[in-house]
Amino acid sequence: SEGGGLVNIEAQAAGCPVIASRVGGIPEYVKEGESGLLFEPENAVELAEKLVMILTDIPLRAKLIAGGYMHARSFDWEMLAPRYLDLYESEIKRYPPNTKFESWSPLTEMLRNELL
């Protein structure tokens, strides 16, 4: 029940069918019926139903594995890094270079200095 769910992306990239709880940001990482299955937290009956589905419905399992693999590719750093840089560049352009900037990490400080 972690808030983000990067482990779900890692499982999808490894070709594992994913079943995850529907909490926090996990539904952003697991698309119901496309890249995995979701269940309500603490609902053991629903979790068991999803497990049976994965184990017995071979076409569904294959669909989720293929869909999960494709979904995981959208989180590849080669695709994400340019999007993050675009985001930082657009935000930096909103503020003049002499605007007071307090970075929350060495990485943000480095990116700001690199992009100015």
Short mmCIF file of C-alpha atoms in Angstrom, two decimals, residues 3-66:
data_model
loop_
_atom_site.label_atom_id
_atom_site.label_comp_id
_atom_site.label_asym_id
_atom_site.label_seq_id
_atom_site.Cartn_x
_atom_site.Cartn_y
_atom_site.Cartn_z
CA GLY A 3 1.88 5.84 -1.95
CA GLY A 4 3.78 5.69 -5.23
CA GLY A 5 4.16 2.19 -6.40
CA LEU A 6 7.36 2.18 -8.45
CA VAL A 7 7.70 -1.50 -7.56
CA ASN A 8 4.65 -2.06 -9.78
CA ILE A 9 6.44 -0.49 -12.75
CA GLU A 10 9.48 -2.65 -12.06
CA ALA A 11 7.29 -5.77 -11.98
CA GLN A 12 5.58 -4.77 -15.23
CA ALA A 13 8.95 -4.19 -16.90
CA ALA A 14 10.01 -7.67 -15.75
CA GLY A 15 6.94 -9.25 -17.37
CA CYS A 16 5.02 -10.02 -14.18
CA PRO A 17 1.25 -9.66 -14.03
CA VAL A 18 0.54 -7.08 -11.34
CA ILE A 19 -2.16 -7.01 -8.69
CA ALA A 20 -1.99 -3.96 -6.42
CA SER A 21 -4.09 -2.18 -3.86
CA ARG A 22 -6.07 0.85 -4.97
CA VAL A 23 -4.43 3.42 -2.66
CA GLY A 24 -2.39 6.59 -3.01
CA GLY A 25 -0.74 6.99 -6.38
CA ILE A 26 -0.77 3.30 -7.24
CA PRO A 27 -3.65 3.63 -9.77
CA GLU A 28 -1.34 5.95 -11.73
CA TYR A 29 1.16 3.10 -11.98
CA VAL A 30 -1.33 0.26 -12.53
CA LYS A 31 -4.12 0.78 -15.05
CA GLU A 32 -7.03 -1.51 -14.17
CA GLY A 33 -7.48 -4.20 -16.81
CA GLU A 34 -4.68 -2.78 -18.98
CA SER A 35 -1.40 -3.05 -17.08
CA GLY A 36 -2.62 -4.89 -14.00
CA LEU A 37 -5.49 -5.42 -11.61
CA LEU A 38 -6.44 -3.33 -8.59
CA PHE A 39 -8.26 -4.27 -5.40
CA GLU A 40 -9.58 -2.28 -2.48
CA PRO A 41 -7.12 -2.22 0.43
CA GLU A 42 -7.79 -4.78 3.16
CA ASN A 43 -10.33 -6.60 0.96
CA ALA A 44 -8.92 -10.12 1.05
CA VAL A 45 -11.86 -11.54 -0.90
CA GLU A 46 -11.32 -9.16 -3.80
CA LEU A 47 -7.57 -9.83 -3.73
CA ALA A 48 -8.24 -13.58 -3.86
CA GLU A 49 -10.61 -13.08 -6.80
CA LYS A 50 -7.96 -11.13 -8.69
CA LEU A 51 -5.37 -13.82 -7.96
CA VAL A 52 -7.70 -16.52 -9.29
CA MET A 53 -8.31 -14.40 -12.41
CA ILE A 54 -4.56 -14.08 -13.07
CA LEU A 55 -3.99 -17.80 -12.49
CA THR A 56 -6.90 -19.14 -14.54
CA ASP A 57 -7.55 -16.63 -17.33
CA ILE A 58 -4.57 -17.12 -19.63
CA PRO A 59 -5.65 -14.50 -22.25
CA LEU A 60 -6.18 -11.92 -19.48
CA ARG A 61 -2.80 -12.73 -17.96
CA ALA A 62 -1.10 -12.35 -21.36
CA LYS A 63 -2.93 -9.06 -21.97
CA LEU A 64 -1.86 -7.67 -18.58
CA ILE A 65 1.75 -8.76 -19.07
CA ALA A 66 1.93 -7.13 -22.52
#
